[in-house]
CSV table of C-alpha atoms in Angstrom, one decimal:
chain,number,residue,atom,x,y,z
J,1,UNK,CA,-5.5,0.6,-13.7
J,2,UNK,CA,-1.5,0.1,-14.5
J,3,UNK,CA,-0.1,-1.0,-11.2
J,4,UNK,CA,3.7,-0.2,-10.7
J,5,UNK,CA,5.7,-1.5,-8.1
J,6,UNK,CA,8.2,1.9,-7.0
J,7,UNK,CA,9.9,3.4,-4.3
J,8,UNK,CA,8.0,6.1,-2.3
J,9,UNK,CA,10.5,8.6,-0.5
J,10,UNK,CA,10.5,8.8,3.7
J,11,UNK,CA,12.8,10.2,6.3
J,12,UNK,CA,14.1,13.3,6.9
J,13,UNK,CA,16.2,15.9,4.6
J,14,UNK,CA,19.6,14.4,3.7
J,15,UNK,CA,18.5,11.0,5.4
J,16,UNK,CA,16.5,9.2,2.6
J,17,UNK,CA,14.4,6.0,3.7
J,18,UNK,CA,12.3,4.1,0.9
J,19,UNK,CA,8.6,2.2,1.4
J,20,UNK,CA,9.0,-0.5,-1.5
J,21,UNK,CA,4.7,0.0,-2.5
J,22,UNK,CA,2.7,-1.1,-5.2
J,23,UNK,CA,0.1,2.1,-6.7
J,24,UNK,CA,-1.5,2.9,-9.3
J,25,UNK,CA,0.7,4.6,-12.0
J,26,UNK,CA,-1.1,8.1,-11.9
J,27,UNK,CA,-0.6,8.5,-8.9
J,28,UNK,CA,2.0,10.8,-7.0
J,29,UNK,CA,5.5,9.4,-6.1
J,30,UNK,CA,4.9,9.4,-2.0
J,31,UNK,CA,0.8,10.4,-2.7
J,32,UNK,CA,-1.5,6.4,-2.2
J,33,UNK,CA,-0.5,3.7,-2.5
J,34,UNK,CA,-2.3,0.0,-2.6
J,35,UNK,CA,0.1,-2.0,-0.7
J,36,UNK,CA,3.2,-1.9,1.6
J,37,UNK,CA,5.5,-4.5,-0.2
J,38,UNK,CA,9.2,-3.7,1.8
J,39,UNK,CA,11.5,-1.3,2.8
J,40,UNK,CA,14.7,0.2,1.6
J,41,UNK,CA,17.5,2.5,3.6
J,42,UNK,CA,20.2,3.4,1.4
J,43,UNK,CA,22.3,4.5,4.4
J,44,UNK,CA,22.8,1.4,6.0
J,45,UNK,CA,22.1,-0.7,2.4
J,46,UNK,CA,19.8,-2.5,4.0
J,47,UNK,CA,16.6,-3.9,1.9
J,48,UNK,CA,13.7,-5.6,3.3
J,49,UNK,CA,11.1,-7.1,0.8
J,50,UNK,CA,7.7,-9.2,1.4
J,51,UNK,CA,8.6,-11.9,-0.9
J,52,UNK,CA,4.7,-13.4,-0.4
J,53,UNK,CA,3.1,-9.6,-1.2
J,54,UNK,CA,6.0,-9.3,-3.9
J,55,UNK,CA,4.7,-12.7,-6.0
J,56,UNK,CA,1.3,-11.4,-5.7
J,57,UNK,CA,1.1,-7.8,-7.2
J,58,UNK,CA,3.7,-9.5,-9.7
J,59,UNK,CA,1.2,-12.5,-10.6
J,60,UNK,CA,-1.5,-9.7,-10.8
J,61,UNK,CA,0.5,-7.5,-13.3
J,62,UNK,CA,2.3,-5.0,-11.5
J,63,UNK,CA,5.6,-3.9,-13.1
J,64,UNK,CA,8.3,-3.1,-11.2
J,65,UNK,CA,10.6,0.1,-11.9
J,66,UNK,CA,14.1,-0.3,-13.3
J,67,UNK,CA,15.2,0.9,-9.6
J,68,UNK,CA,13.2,-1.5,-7.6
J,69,UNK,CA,13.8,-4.2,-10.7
J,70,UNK,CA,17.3,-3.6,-9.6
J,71,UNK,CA,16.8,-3.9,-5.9
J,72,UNK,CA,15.1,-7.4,-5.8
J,73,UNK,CA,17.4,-9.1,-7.5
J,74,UNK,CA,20.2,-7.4,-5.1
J,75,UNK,CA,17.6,-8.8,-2.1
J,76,UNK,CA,17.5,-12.3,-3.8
J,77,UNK,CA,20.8,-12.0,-4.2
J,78,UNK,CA,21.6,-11.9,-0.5
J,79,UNK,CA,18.8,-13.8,0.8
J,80,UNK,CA,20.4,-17.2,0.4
J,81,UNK,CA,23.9,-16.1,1.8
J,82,UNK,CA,21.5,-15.1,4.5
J,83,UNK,CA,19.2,-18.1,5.4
């Protein structure tokens, strides 16, 4: 089973919110999902990311997409500025 780490679309029309989950790669873009790994509201730019779930599907073999590739290193980013 190819495990990707993707966005999965919530919220309303025009008011997008993003569950950060890990699933299986055949399966539907907001269908199951294995793991909650963080959250993501482009409104407010605000991105909130399990690093301790994160390391693990990663050390397991989940690939992220070029979006959410692109969004923890943005959340890495800002974490230090932040602690």
């Amino acid at each position: 089973m190819a495990v990707r780490i993707r966005l999965a679309r919530m919220g309303s029309k025009k008011k997008p919110y993003y569950r950060i989950v890990a699933s299986d790669a055949r399966s539907p873009r907001d269908g199951r999902f294995l793991d909650r790994i963080g959250t993501y509201n482009p409104m407010a730019e605000e991105i909130v990311i399990s690093d301790e779930r994160l390391s693990y599907w990663q050390g397991v073999g989940a690939t992220p997409t070029t979006t959410v590739a692109r969004l923890i290193r943005k959340h890495r980013k800002a974490a230090p500025a932040s602690a």
